[in-house]
Amino acid sequence: MTSPQPAETRTQRRSAQTATLAEIAREAGVSAPTVSKVLNGRADVAPATRARVEELLRDHGYRRRRAEATRSPLIDLVFHELESAWAMEVIRGVENVARDTGLSVVLSESAGRLTPGRTWADQVAARRPHGVILVLSDLDESQRALLTSRSIPFVVMDPAGDPGADVPSIGATNWQGGLAATRHLVEQGHTRIGAISGPTRMMCSRARVDGYRAALETAGLPVDPDLIVTGDFHHEAGYRQGLALLRRPDRPTAVFAGNDLQALGLYEAARELGLRIPQDLSVVGFDDLPVARWVGPPLTTVRQPLMEMAEAAARLVLDLGRDDGSAAATRVELATSLEVRSSTAPPAV
Amino acid sequence: MTSPQPAETRTQRRSAQTATLAEIAREAGVSAPTVSKVLNGRADVAPATRARVEELLRDHGYRRRRAEATRSPLIDLVFHELESAWAMEVIRGVENVARDTGLSVVLSESAGRLTPGRTWADQVAARRPHGVILVLSDLDESQRALLTSRSIPFVVMDPAGDPGADVPSIGATNWQGGLAATRHLVEQGHTRIGAISGPTRMMCSRARVDGYRAALETAGLPVDPDLIVTGDFHHEAGYRQGLALLRRPDRPTAVFAGNDLQALGLYEAARELGLRIPQDLSVVGFDDLPVARWVGPPLTTVRQPLMEMAEAAARLVLDLGRDDGSAAATRVELATSLEVRSSTAPPAV
């Protein structure tokens, strides 16, 4: 699939002078106030008219001037889903920056779809926030164009897919984390190490498992594809896939789980099969949620600085909204670190 | 402390005809547009003028007519603090109702203060949401008056203090929950049962411990005040107070914790002292967070239907915002239920 050129790039290719609102109106055969209504996300415009105006705004790479775009003191925070326990860390990070800058946070959920619905984009256009932070969620091309034409900046946090080089994003060093987790297990003397991967459509899952593979390969250990299983990032997947791994006759003595919730599911599978952690099975998680310290035994895991990542995303999106173009790096990965606790030990001989 | 009469009550005592905006302006010695600016939370009004206008609005029990008050498609959700894991359940509940009604959720945190700051109230007035849901957080009298004068309805969820009979609220049957948890332990044969209470300034904490006492008394067991300890609702308090309880020479054989996080802290204290759950110590929590099922052993706990409570609060606040006064019950407690898992057993003989 060849994706159309992003609106931003096209704008830059055209002369600095883009179409005015009046020109868009003329070309669409409507009045200037009608174009304004579309830009403001007002409901009282016929769908066909709206579609025609949106298309022209996009074709012309129209960008509302900052002076025209009165901002509401809001930041939009959009989650792919709110179920995950780590959403709270992210919310706290954005909330911290919002509070310091006198803004409020509007929370929404794209409810399992990987791109938020069209209605959502209209609502955002209507409320004119200072910026939009997307968590494990991505915008489609027309939604991006819609935000760009309203001069509403956006940042993707921990991108689910490859957001494209022109999309500002904040992530963590997932590959390094997978590497460090698996090296730790290798150093303990494990040679049969399994992995539970998160969904393969998410780049972060792929990067973690690639780090795991790199650790095995650089240690001269074979990578057994049968020991790599895949599931979503919830407890249930860790439990189910954990049972599958641990019931094998040649079961692994250690498992690197895709995240902490999967690791807790794996704990349950081990309990059910009468395997003790860490004596019979070593487990490493990913995220370092508060609960990782509280389970028995406390979980060795890769710390992902979720709150700091969210703070960085919020600061970046506010920087992007300033006219001076002071936003420096628009693609940042914050460092992960291994937190060794009590769920890992040398394998029983 | 005698608290001043709520604005609502005074309004009802006056004739149905309250002061108009023009009358307020005349009395304050300002123009009507200035009063409008204050009502809309605009920043360009001198603080002294604003204070005088607010006072008059309050004294007159002024309520903006619905027709004047253009609403933004928003619901405000205010937390006492976002740290607690159960905040996510509440957010999901409000988010569910918001999505169904085409509204977005603005999230804020009163950051440890039990009443959100004055700035917050101004921001709410300025953004004119359909309603405000306060979670474990309460408004002071002037903030209530401010929302009332703008016809912005509000509901308190799981009130921290006694919100007053005129404040709509949604809670859970905390007393019944404490009773059921403790009766379960009594039925298992325990006679020395400790309790970790949440903060005593919160009515929900008091109700839970009162239920615990009632269970002991109706079973003819003594209530030993030394076995009742108090801490905040976090893991750390459960750990610290758990250690204190379990290090007693006459340690309890079972403990009713104030919430699940405290119960997990108690798990850690038991591990540290080499006490097995449930063989050496039975534990009951409160809330039934997702993690309660995942810890080892899975935690017996009192289920509080947090998501349903949040949905009820959101529906109630939207009902209150309708002119027809169709909101029926404005003080609701949803039922709690005991979820028996593996952390409770008869005491060792």
XYZ file of C-alpha atoms in Angstrom, chain B residues 113-258:
146
model
C -6.516 18.410 48.612
C -10.002 17.245 49.440
C -11.593 20.148 47.589
C -10.409 21.068 44.101
C -8.726 24.487 43.861
C -10.508 27.697 43.027
C -8.787 27.754 39.633
C -10.442 24.456 38.829
C -13.912 25.877 39.568
C -13.209 28.826 37.259
C -12.066 26.498 34.514
C -15.247 24.458 34.874
C -17.390 27.591 34.728
C -15.558 28.614 31.571
C -15.947 25.300 29.773
C -19.598 24.751 30.788
C -19.761 20.949 30.917
C -23.033 19.027 31.133
C -22.112 18.042 34.660
C -19.394 17.334 37.191
C -18.652 14.011 38.913
C -16.490 14.225 42.010
C -14.776 11.054 43.158
C -13.759 10.884 46.819
C -13.572 14.636 46.575
C -15.903 17.308 47.777
C -16.658 20.906 46.884
C -16.604 23.700 49.400
C -19.632 25.923 49.809
C -18.486 28.691 47.425
C -17.597 26.164 44.713
C -21.040 24.587 45.035
C -22.613 28.015 44.740
C -20.503 28.734 41.686
C -21.666 25.575 39.899
C -25.279 26.085 41.007
C -25.397 29.654 39.673
C -24.196 28.342 36.277
C -26.761 25.518 36.352
C -23.953 22.957 36.185
C -25.157 19.863 38.069
C -22.780 17.741 40.121
C -22.733 14.325 41.806
C -20.345 12.994 44.421
C -19.184 9.412 44.048
C -18.185 7.445 47.152
C -18.185 10.522 49.350
C -15.093 11.103 51.467
C -16.993 13.035 54.059
C -20.673 13.528 54.715
C -21.698 15.514 51.646
C -24.901 16.881 53.176
C -28.410 15.683 52.471
C -28.896 17.998 49.469
C -25.854 16.710 47.550
C -26.605 13.946 45.049
C -24.265 11.018 45.637
C -23.545 7.460 44.535
C -21.866 5.043 46.889
C -21.664 1.369 47.777
C -22.957 -0.529 50.784
C -19.690 -0.265 52.687
C -21.125 -1.270 56.040
C -22.745 -4.389 54.569
C -19.424 -5.227 52.898
C -17.489 -5.017 56.171
C -20.165 -7.144 57.824
C -20.069 -9.836 55.116
C -16.250 -9.982 55.043
C -15.977 -10.404 58.806
C -18.878 -12.862 59.071
C -17.094 -15.014 56.480
C -13.999 -15.086 58.721
C -16.086 -15.845 61.808
C -17.770 -18.714 59.983
C -14.337 -20.128 59.153
C -13.732 -20.339 62.882
C -11.537 -17.284 63.466
C -11.898 -15.513 66.813
C -8.939 -13.108 66.709
C -9.679 -11.009 63.653
C -7.807 -7.777 62.970
C -8.841 -4.879 60.760
C -6.862 -2.341 58.779
C -9.015 0.740 58.396
C -8.738 3.343 55.662
C -8.466 7.026 56.641
C -11.041 7.780 59.341
C -11.959 11.129 57.706
C -13.564 9.098 54.907
C -17.052 7.844 55.685
C -16.501 4.708 53.589
C -13.621 3.657 55.881
C -15.719 4.184 58.976
C -18.649 2.264 57.536
C -16.464 -0.736 56.647
C -14.935 -0.961 60.122
C -18.357 -0.495 61.723
C -19.585 -3.478 59.691
C -16.585 -5.457 60.967
C -17.456 -4.535 64.567
C -21.095 -5.454 64.068
C -20.100 -8.905 62.754
C -17.926 -9.578 65.807
C -20.520 -8.291 68.265
C -23.402 -10.236 66.759
C -21.204 -13.369 66.895
C -20.532 -12.733 70.559
C -16.831 -12.107 69.962
C -14.943 -9.323 71.759
C -13.802 -6.276 69.768
C -10.135 -5.710 70.664
C -9.224 -2.086 69.813
C -5.546 -3.114 69.619
C -6.362 -5.207 66.556
C -7.782 -2.226 64.626
C -5.093 -0.179 62.888
C -5.452 2.739 60.486
C -3.638 3.881 57.367
C -4.254 5.426 53.970
C -5.607 3.296 51.130
C -2.203 2.439 49.632
C -0.105 -0.714 49.533
C 2.548 0.776 51.813
C 0.070 1.326 54.662
C -1.116 -2.282 54.404
C 2.477 -3.440 54.590
C 3.455 -1.257 57.561
C 0.282 -1.756 59.572
C 0.270 -5.417 58.582
C 3.765 -5.857 60.053
C 2.616 -4.134 63.255
C -0.378 -6.479 63.577
C 1.495 -9.649 62.675
C 4.443 -8.983 64.992
C 2.178 -8.914 68.045
C 2.683 -11.913 70.334
C -1.097 -12.441 70.213
C -1.288 -11.832 66.462
C -4.645 -12.193 64.713
C -5.253 -15.299 62.594
C -7.267 -13.274 60.073
C -7.347 -9.650 58.916
C -10.026 -7.633 57.132
C -8.148 -5.031 55.076
C -9.684 -1.672 54.163
